[in-house]
mmCIF file of C-alpha atoms in Angstrom:
data_model
loop_
_atom_site.group_PDB
_atom_site.id
_atom_site.type_symbol
_atom_site.label_atom_id
_atom_site.label_comp_id
_atom_site.label_asym_id
_atom_site.label_seq_id
_atom_site.Cartn_x
_atom_site.Cartn_y
_atom_site.Cartn_z
ATOM 1 C CA MET C 14 104.727 72.458 96.535
ATOM 2 C CA THR C 15 102.325 75.312 96.657
ATOM 3 C CA THR C 16 103.550 78.839 97.215
ATOM 4 C CA GLU C 17 101.926 80.462 100.232
ATOM 5 C CA LYS C 18 100.206 83.673 99.360
ATOM 6 C CA SER C 19 98.473 84.881 102.436
ATOM 7 C CA SER C 20 101.456 86.922 103.910
ATOM 8 C CA LEU C 21 101.889 88.944 100.721
ATOM 9 C CA HIS C 22 101.004 92.629 100.695
ATOM 10 C CA THR C 23 97.290 93.378 100.547
ATOM 11 C CA ARG C 24 97.579 94.993 97.119
ATOM 12 C CA ASN C 25 99.574 92.130 95.626
ATOM 13 C CA LEU C 26 97.703 90.552 92.729
ATOM 14 C CA HIS C 27 99.237 87.118 93.672
ATOM 15 C CA ARG C 28 97.808 86.624 96.950
ATOM 16 C CA ASN C 29 95.531 83.805 95.855
ATOM 17 C CA PRO C 30 96.678 80.449 94.628
ATOM 18 C CA TYR C 31 97.644 80.259 91.021
ATOM 19 C CA ASP C 32 94.955 79.579 88.593
ATOM 20 C CA PHE C 33 96.964 77.248 86.255
ATOM 21 C CA ASP C 34 94.111 76.834 83.791
ATOM 22 C CA GLN C 35 94.024 80.575 83.339
ATOM 23 C CA LEU C 36 97.788 80.795 83.041
ATOM 24 C CA ILE C 37 98.072 77.968 80.580
ATOM 25 C CA SER C 38 95.596 79.830 78.449
ATOM 26 C CA CYS C 39 98.220 82.619 78.310
ATOM 27 C CA VAL C 40 101.277 80.405 77.821
ATOM 28 C CA PRO C 41 100.250 76.984 76.491
ATOM 29 C CA GLU C 42 103.658 75.430 76.916
ATOM 30 C CA LEU C 43 103.239 75.832 80.774
ATOM 31 C CA LYS C 44 100.865 72.837 80.704
ATOM 32 C CA HIS C 45 103.858 70.465 80.271
ATOM 33 C CA TYR C 46 105.106 71.367 83.626
ATOM 34 C CA VAL C 47 102.002 71.545 85.658
ATOM 35 C CA PHE C 48 101.017 68.485 87.833
ATOM 36 C CA VAL C 49 98.781 67.577 90.795
ATOM 37 C CA ASN C 50 100.689 67.061 93.998
ATOM 38 C CA ALA C 51 100.026 64.949 96.982
ATOM 39 C CA TYR C 52 97.602 67.630 98.382
ATOM 40 C CA GLN C 53 95.538 67.489 95.089
ATOM 41 C CA THR C 54 96.745 70.838 94.136
ATOM 42 C CA LYS C 55 98.006 71.931 90.764
ATOM 43 C CA THR C 56 101.543 73.319 90.875
ATOM 44 C CA ILE C 57 104.944 73.032 89.200
ATOM 45 C CA ASN C 58 108.375 72.033 90.105
ATOM 46 C CA PHE C 59 109.972 75.306 91.189
ATOM 47 C CA SER C 60 113.501 73.846 91.011
ATOM 48 C CA LEU C 61 113.143 73.598 87.275
ATOM 49 C CA PRO C 62 114.223 76.926 85.617
ATOM 50 C CA LYS C 63 112.197 76.430 82.511
ATOM 51 C CA ALA C 64 108.988 75.799 84.558
ATOM 52 C CA VAL C 65 109.643 78.906 86.600
ATOM 53 C CA LYS C 66 110.318 81.003 83.422
ATOM 54 C CA LEU C 67 107.127 79.830 81.784
ATOM 55 C CA LEU C 68 105.207 80.731 84.946
ATOM 56 C CA ASN C 69 106.623 84.105 84.921
ATOM 57 C CA GLN C 70 105.840 84.623 81.267
ATOM 58 C CA ALA C 71 102.188 83.697 81.997
ATOM 59 C CA LEU C 72 102.013 85.878 85.226
ATOM 60 C CA LEU C 73 103.421 88.941 83.403
ATOM 61 C CA LEU C 74 101.128 88.529 80.499
ATOM 62 C CA HIS C 75 97.932 87.768 82.441
ATOM 63 C CA PHE C 76 98.376 90.347 85.218
ATOM 64 C CA TYR C 77 100.495 93.052 83.696
ATOM 65 C CA ASN C 78 99.923 92.666 79.898
ATOM 66 C CA ILE C 79 103.690 92.296 79.406
ATOM 67 C CA LYS C 80 104.214 90.405 75.994
ATOM 68 C CA ASN C 81 107.062 88.093 75.060
ATOM 69 C CA TRP C 82 108.950 88.385 78.298
ATOM 70 C CA ASP C 83 112.013 86.167 78.161
ATOM 71 C CA ILE C 84 115.481 85.943 79.699
ATOM 72 C CA PRO C 85 118.583 83.908 78.783
ATOM 73 C CA GLU C 86 119.152 80.698 80.705
ATOM 74 C CA THR C 87 122.270 82.232 82.346
ATOM 75 C CA ASN C 88 120.285 84.970 84.025
ATOM 76 C CA LEU C 89 118.291 85.179 87.263
ATOM 77 C CA CYS C 90 114.697 84.222 87.100
ATOM 78 C CA PRO C 91 112.852 86.182 89.632
ATOM 79 C CA PRO C 92 109.745 85.135 91.609
ATOM 80 C CA ILE C 93 107.094 87.713 90.516
ATOM 81 C CA PRO C 94 104.977 87.780 93.805
ATOM 82 C CA GLY C 95 107.996 88.682 95.972
ATOM 83 C CA ARG C 96 109.143 91.349 93.420
ATOM 84 C CA ALA C 97 105.664 92.788 93.347
ATOM 85 C CA ASP C 98 105.684 93.087 97.128
ATOM 86 C CA TYR C 99 108.818 95.260 97.113
ATOM 87 C CA ILE C 100 106.912 97.663 94.780
ATOM 88 C CA HIS C 101 103.872 97.867 96.991
ATOM 89 C CA TYR C 102 105.922 98.510 100.133
ATOM 90 C CA ILE C 103 107.678 101.307 98.330
ATOM 91 C CA ALA C 104 104.171 102.628 97.430
ATOM 92 C CA ASP C 105 103.242 102.546 101.100
ATOM 93 C CA LEU C 106 106.394 104.450 102.004
ATOM 94 C CA LEU C 107 105.603 107.188 99.447
ATOM 95 C CA ALA C 108 101.973 107.269 100.664
ATOM 96 C CA GLU C 109 103.239 108.790 103.906
ATOM 97 C CA GLN C 110 103.920 111.939 101.900
ATOM 98 C CA GLN C 111 101.203 111.638 99.145
ATOM 99 C CA ALA C 112 98.044 109.715 99.834
ATOM 100 C CA GLU C 113 96.851 109.244 96.155
ATOM 101 C CA ILE C 114 98.974 106.142 95.662
ATOM 102 C CA LEU C 115 97.297 104.896 92.529
ATOM 103 C CA THR C 116 97.789 108.008 90.336
ATOM 104 C CA TRP C 117 101.310 109.067 91.030
ATOM 105 C CA THR C 118 102.417 109.736 87.368
ATOM 106 C CA SER C 119 104.912 112.151 88.866
ATOM 107 C CA VAL C 120 106.844 109.473 90.595
ATOM 108 C CA SER C 121 110.088 108.315 89.038
ATOM 109 C CA GLY C 122 112.125 105.477 90.302
ATOM 110 C CA LEU C 123 115.690 104.086 89.933
ATOM 111 C CA ASP C 124 116.229 100.432 89.878
ATOM 112 C CA ILE C 125 119.906 99.414 90.659
ATOM 113 C CA GLY C 126 120.800 96.039 89.053
ATOM 114 C CA THR C 127 117.652 95.725 86.951
ATOM 115 C CA GLY C 128 119.105 92.577 85.291
ATOM 116 C CA ALA C 129 117.973 90.957 82.036
ATOM 117 C CA ASN C 130 114.498 90.436 83.522
ATOM 118 C CA LEU C 131 113.632 94.112 84.064
ATOM 119 C CA VAL C 132 110.991 92.939 86.511
ATOM 120 C CA TYR C 133 110.966 95.898 88.976
ATOM 121 C CA PRO C 134 110.474 98.513 86.348
ATOM 122 C CA LEU C 135 107.719 96.456 84.586
ATOM 123 C CA LEU C 136 105.808 95.851 87.840
ATOM 124 C CA ALA C 137 106.235 99.569 89.021
ATOM 125 C CA HIS C 138 104.923 101.007 85.886
ATOM 126 C CA ARG C 139 102.067 98.698 85.326
ATOM 127 C CA SER C 140 101.023 98.810 88.908
ATOM 128 C CA TYR C 141 101.230 102.562 89.570
ATOM 129 C CA GLY C 142 102.206 104.401 86.384
ATOM 130 C CA TRP C 143 105.697 105.211 87.684
ATOM 131 C CA LYS C 144 108.486 106.200 85.351
ATOM 132 C CA MET C 145 111.623 104.048 85.799
ATOM 133 C CA LEU C 146 115.272 103.924 84.985
ATOM 134 C CA GLY C 147 116.759 100.506 85.088
ATOM 135 C CA THR C 148 120.639 100.265 85.378
ATOM 136 C CA ASP C 149 123.057 97.353 85.281
ATOM 137 C CA ILE C 150 126.852 96.781 84.784
ATOM 138 C CA ASN C 151 126.229 93.909 82.390
ATOM 139 C CA LYS C 152 125.590 95.114 78.815
ATOM 140 C CA GLY C 153 124.090 91.676 77.876
ATOM 141 C CA SER C 154 121.506 91.977 80.597
ATOM 142 C CA LEU C 155 120.452 95.508 79.398
ATOM 143 C CA ASP C 156 120.347 94.243 75.808
ATOM 144 C CA ASN C 157 117.769 91.584 76.860
ATOM 145 C CA ALA C 158 115.796 94.190 78.791
ATOM 146 C CA GLN C 159 115.718 96.245 75.719
ATOM 147 C CA GLN C 160 114.201 93.455 73.700
ATOM 148 C CA ILE C 161 111.453 93.156 76.334
ATOM 149 C CA LEU C 162 110.834 96.916 75.895
ATOM 150 C CA ASP C 163 110.874 96.386 72.073
ATOM 151 C CA HIS C 164 108.110 93.826 72.398
ATOM 152 C CA ASN C 165 106.011 96.159 74.546
ATOM 153 C CA PRO C 166 106.453 99.657 72.738
ATOM 154 C CA ASP C 167 103.920 101.291 74.995
ATOM 155 C CA LEU C 168 106.453 101.032 77.826
ATOM 156 C CA SER C 169 109.253 102.891 76.040
ATOM 157 C CA PRO C 170 108.127 106.461 77.109
ATOM 158 C CA ALA C 171 108.069 105.262 80.778
ATOM 159 C CA ILE C 172 111.170 102.957 81.184
ATOM 160 C CA ASP C 173 114.688 103.813 80.257
ATOM 161 C CA LEU C 174 117.937 101.832 80.617
ATOM 162 C CA LYS C 175 121.446 102.874 81.477
ATOM 163 C CA GLN C 176 124.610 100.979 81.874
ATOM 164 C CA GLN C 177 126.905 101.426 84.807
ATOM 165 C CA PRO C 178 130.487 101.431 83.340
ATOM 166 C CA ASP C 179 132.165 101.021 86.800
ATOM 167 C CA SER C 180 131.399 98.202 89.196
ATOM 168 C CA HIS C 181 132.862 100.249 91.955
ATOM 169 C CA HIS C 182 130.090 102.786 91.826
ATOM 170 C CA ILE C 183 126.264 102.527 92.361
ATOM 171 C CA PHE C 184 124.854 106.053 91.775
ATOM 172 C CA LYS C 185 127.888 107.719 90.251
ATOM 173 C CA ASN C 186 127.774 107.676 86.435
ATOM 174 C CA ILE C 187 124.032 107.021 86.625
ATOM 175 C CA ILE C 188 122.516 110.049 88.384
ATOM 176 C CA GLU C 189 123.376 113.277 86.503
ATOM 177 C CA ALA C 190 123.082 116.869 87.407
ATOM 178 C CA GLY C 191 119.400 117.897 87.159
ATOM 179 C CA ASP C 192 118.103 114.328 87.701
ATOM 180 C CA ARG C 193 115.529 113.760 90.466
ATOM 181 C CA PHE C 194 114.294 110.452 91.660
ATOM 182 C CA THR C 195 111.367 109.838 94.078
ATOM 183 C CA PHE C 196 113.063 106.576 95.131
ATOM 184 C CA SER C 197 115.850 104.193 94.379
ATOM 185 C CA MET C 198 115.473 100.399 94.823
ATOM 186 C CA CYS C 199 117.857 97.519 94.752
ATOM 187 C CA ASN C 200 117.875 93.734 95.254
ATOM 188 C CA PRO C 201 121.635 93.426 96.066
ATOM 189 C CA PRO C 202 123.865 90.426 95.489
ATOM 190 C CA PHE C 203 123.681 88.356 98.572
ATOM 191 C CA HIS C 204 126.662 86.106 98.431
ATOM 192 C CA ASP C 205 130.359 87.034 98.809
ATOM 193 C CA SER C 206 131.816 84.436 96.377
ATOM 194 C CA GLU C 207 130.792 81.989 93.666
ATOM 195 C CA GLU C 208 131.318 79.080 96.105
ATOM 196 C CA SER C 209 128.928 80.703 98.586
ATOM 197 C CA ALA C 210 126.335 81.096 95.837
ATOM 198 C CA MET C 211 126.713 77.496 94.814
ATOM 199 C CA LYS C 212 126.158 76.315 98.327
ATOM 200 C CA GLY C 213 123.156 78.548 98.810
ATOM 201 C CA ASN C 214 121.594 77.314 95.633
ATOM 202 C CA LEU C 215 122.133 73.783 96.706
ATOM 203 C CA ARG C 216 120.318 74.446 99.977
ATOM 204 C CA LYS C 217 117.474 76.059 98.052
ATOM 205 C CA THR C 218 117.189 73.091 95.670
ATOM 206 C CA LYS C 219 117.084 70.671 98.623
ATOM 207 C CA ASN C 220 114.471 72.563 100.315
ATOM 208 C CA ILE C 221 112.198 72.562 97.298
ATOM 209 C CA ASN C 222 112.818 68.892 96.106
ATOM 210 C CA LYS C 223 113.338 67.525 99.739
ATOM 211 C CA SER C 224 116.084 65.670 97.928
ATOM 212 C CA LYS C 225 119.733 64.632 98.739
ATOM 213 C CA THR C 226 121.401 66.267 95.802
ATOM 214 C CA LYS C 227 125.085 66.753 96.479
ATOM 215 C CA LYS C 228 126.264 68.479 93.387
ATOM 216 C CA PRO C 229 125.843 72.110 93.658
ATOM 217 C CA SER C 230 124.885 74.054 90.413
ATOM 218 C CA LEU C 231 123.403 77.374 89.657
ATOM 219 C CA ASN C 232 120.242 75.774 88.231
ATOM 220 C CA PHE C 233 118.194 78.841 89.181
ATOM 221 C CA GLY C 234 120.533 80.936 86.773
ATOM 222 C CA GLY C 235 122.154 84.101 87.626
ATOM 223 C CA GLN C 236 125.055 86.186 86.481
ATOM 224 C CA GLN C 237 128.061 86.969 88.835
ATOM 225 C CA SER C 238 126.697 90.473 89.356
ATOM 226 C CA GLU C 239 123.248 89.236 90.292
ATOM 227 C CA LEU C 240 124.393 86.633 92.877
ATOM 228 C CA TRP C 241 127.672 87.670 94.522
ATOM 229 C CA CYS C 242 130.078 90.381 94.937
ATOM 230 C CA GLU C 243 133.280 90.901 97.040
ATOM 231 C CA GLY C 244 132.167 91.205 100.740
ATOM 232 C CA GLY C 245 128.629 90.133 99.973
ATOM 233 C CA GLU C 246 125.424 91.949 100.837
ATOM 234 C CA ILE C 247 126.910 94.011 103.730
ATOM 235 C CA ALA C 248 129.709 95.425 101.692
ATOM 236 C CA PHE C 249 127.296 96.290 98.717
ATOM 237 C CA ILE C 250 124.702 98.040 100.853
ATOM 238 C CA SER C 251 127.402 99.871 102.888
ATOM 239 C CA LYS C 252 128.752 101.288 99.724
ATOM 240 C CA MET C 253 125.294 102.233 98.539
ATOM 241 C CA ILE C 254 124.807 104.110 101.806
ATOM 242 C CA GLU C 255 128.120 105.964 101.708
ATOM 243 C CA GLU C 256 127.546 107.012 97.976
ATOM 244 C CA SER C 257 123.861 108.079 98.624
ATOM 245 C CA VAL C 258 125.203 110.978 100.615
ATOM 246 C CA GLN C 259 126.390 112.587 97.474
ATOM 247 C CA TYR C 260 122.943 112.387 95.929
ATOM 248 C CA SER C 261 120.906 113.253 99.038
ATOM 249 C CA SER C 262 119.237 116.153 97.249
ATOM 250 C CA GLN C 263 118.389 114.124 94.042
ATOM 251 C CA VAL C 264 116.744 111.102 95.522
ATOM 252 C CA LEU C 265 113.941 111.364 98.134
ATOM 253 C CA TRP C 266 113.985 107.820 99.448
ATOM 254 C CA PHE C 267 116.880 105.291 98.990
ATOM 255 C CA THR C 268 115.631 101.745 99.539
ATOM 256 C CA CYS C 269 117.352 98.346 99.469
ATOM 257 C CA LEU C 270 116.314 94.793 100.281
ATOM 258 C CA VAL C 271 118.290 93.220 103.183
ATOM 259 C CA SER C 272 118.219 89.316 103.358
ATOM 260 C CA LYS C 273 120.373 88.918 106.484
ATOM 261 C CA LYS C 274 118.775 90.404 109.571
ATOM 262 C CA ASP C 275 122.108 90.258 111.314
ATOM 263 C CA ASN C 276 123.319 92.955 108.969
ATOM 264 C CA LEU C 277 120.868 95.596 110.085
ATOM 265 C CA PRO C 278 122.641 96.944 113.236
ATOM 266 C CA LYS C 279 125.871 97.722 111.189
ATOM 267 C CA LEU C 280 123.831 99.288 108.310
ATOM 268 C CA ASN C 281 121.772 101.366 110.751
ATOM 269 C CA SER C 282 124.982 102.530 112.566
ATOM 270 C CA LEU C 283 126.347 103.656 109.185
ATOM 271 C CA LEU C 284 123.077 105.502 108.297
ATOM 272 C CA LYS C 285 123.436 107.275 111.656
ATOM 273 C CA LYS C 286 126.968 108.186 110.889
ATOM 274 C CA VAL C 287 126.102 109.728 107.461
ATOM 275 C CA LYS C 288 123.341 111.646 109.177
ATOM 276 C CA ALA C 289 120.255 110.266 107.482
ATOM 277 C CA VAL C 290 117.222 112.108 108.616
ATOM 278 C CA ASP C 291 114.823 109.185 108.701
ATOM 279 C CA VAL C 292 115.441 105.438 108.538
ATOM 280 C CA LYS C 293 112.841 102.777 108.184
ATOM 281 C CA THR C 294 113.011 98.864 108.377
ATOM 282 C CA ILE C 295 109.980 97.337 106.686
ATOM 283 C CA ASP C 296 109.557 93.591 107.050
ATOM 284 C CA MET C 297 108.362 91.670 104.056
ATOM 285 C CA ALA C 298 107.166 87.976 104.262
ATOM 286 C CA GLN C 299 106.458 85.598 101.480
ATOM 287 C CA GLY C 300 105.400 82.365 102.968
ATOM 288 C CA GLN C 301 108.355 81.016 104.932
ATOM 289 C CA LYS C 302 110.809 83.460 103.660
ATOM 290 C CA ILE C 303 111.395 86.730 105.599
ATOM 291 C CA SER C 304 113.221 89.753 104.021
ATOM 292 C CA ARG C 305 113.162 93.375 104.782
ATOM 293 C CA MET C 306 113.325 96.668 103.077
ATOM 294 C CA LEU C 307 115.682 99.258 104.384
ATOM 295 C CA ALA C 308 114.885 102.878 103.489
ATOM 296 C CA TRP C 309 116.505 106.137 104.282
ATOM 297 C CA THR C 310 116.094 109.757 103.372
ATOM 298 C CA PHE C 311 118.037 113.009 103.881
ATOM 299 C CA ALA C 312 114.996 115.157 103.328
ATOM 300 C CA PRO C 313 113.352 116.781 106.356
ATOM 301 C CA GLN C 314 109.758 115.805 106.717
ATOM 302 C CA LYS C 315 108.327 119.222 105.683
ATOM 303 C CA GLU C 316 110.167 119.201 102.369
ATOM 304 C CA ARG C 317 108.986 115.720 101.163
ATOM 305 C CA LYS C 318 105.682 116.612 99.590
ATOM 306 C CA ALA C 319 107.489 118.954 97.175
ATOM 307 C CA TRP C 320 108.836 115.918 95.455
ATOM 308 C CA PHE C 321 105.329 114.939 94.089
#
């Protein structure tokens, strides 16, 4: 299996096929998982968590100079190219107010559910120099994220971490009086139950292996808070929209990934109800997978440049 790169954002560093010789030179252990497929192309088995983690370590070191990136086996191992795309599309969104997209050191972002991997803050700062706050309800995840920062001390002035003590809230307890963020971002839990997550993971494994595996398991890793929540994606994002009203003067653009296109009409209706001034849906494609970024703001157009 070779990951299709052509549909990635034009500024995405991972648009070209992986140079595995180069990546192995960064993380030598990766060589044990690289093979030549039927198309005479070097690749890895993307259903093996260890292989994906080693690939991530190599990509983060080679392209972003992130040293000793690691996550526990129980945590979600994110695909780096797709995560980078979200960052670049946020940059495009901000570019509508401020054209100098490569030198926005005044930009600050809030990552909701940063997880043990801390990938969004890492990519955001390395790609654009943005300051980031990563939040999570899981202390163990934040402890691991802190270890990543400890291995990369140059990131400490730019990336902070904060635990959300109450799973019923998203922005409350995180955004304090006087805080201002240029944007918030979130890759919300998709499933509404552990059973649903198991079934979804089984489908994903079958698609990669073209196998007839019948025993579902979370072999891609992922804590409960990363994969499922009561009510699933629609409930989580609806809560985010409702709560965003209270912080409308402290965040310029609220953004969130939406996996299920069928959820968009209800979310757009809710955004209209809370009187969002501007709402955008931006399609993001990585190979065969299509997702989208939903973005909304309460700031009038004439006031947006003042945020930079």
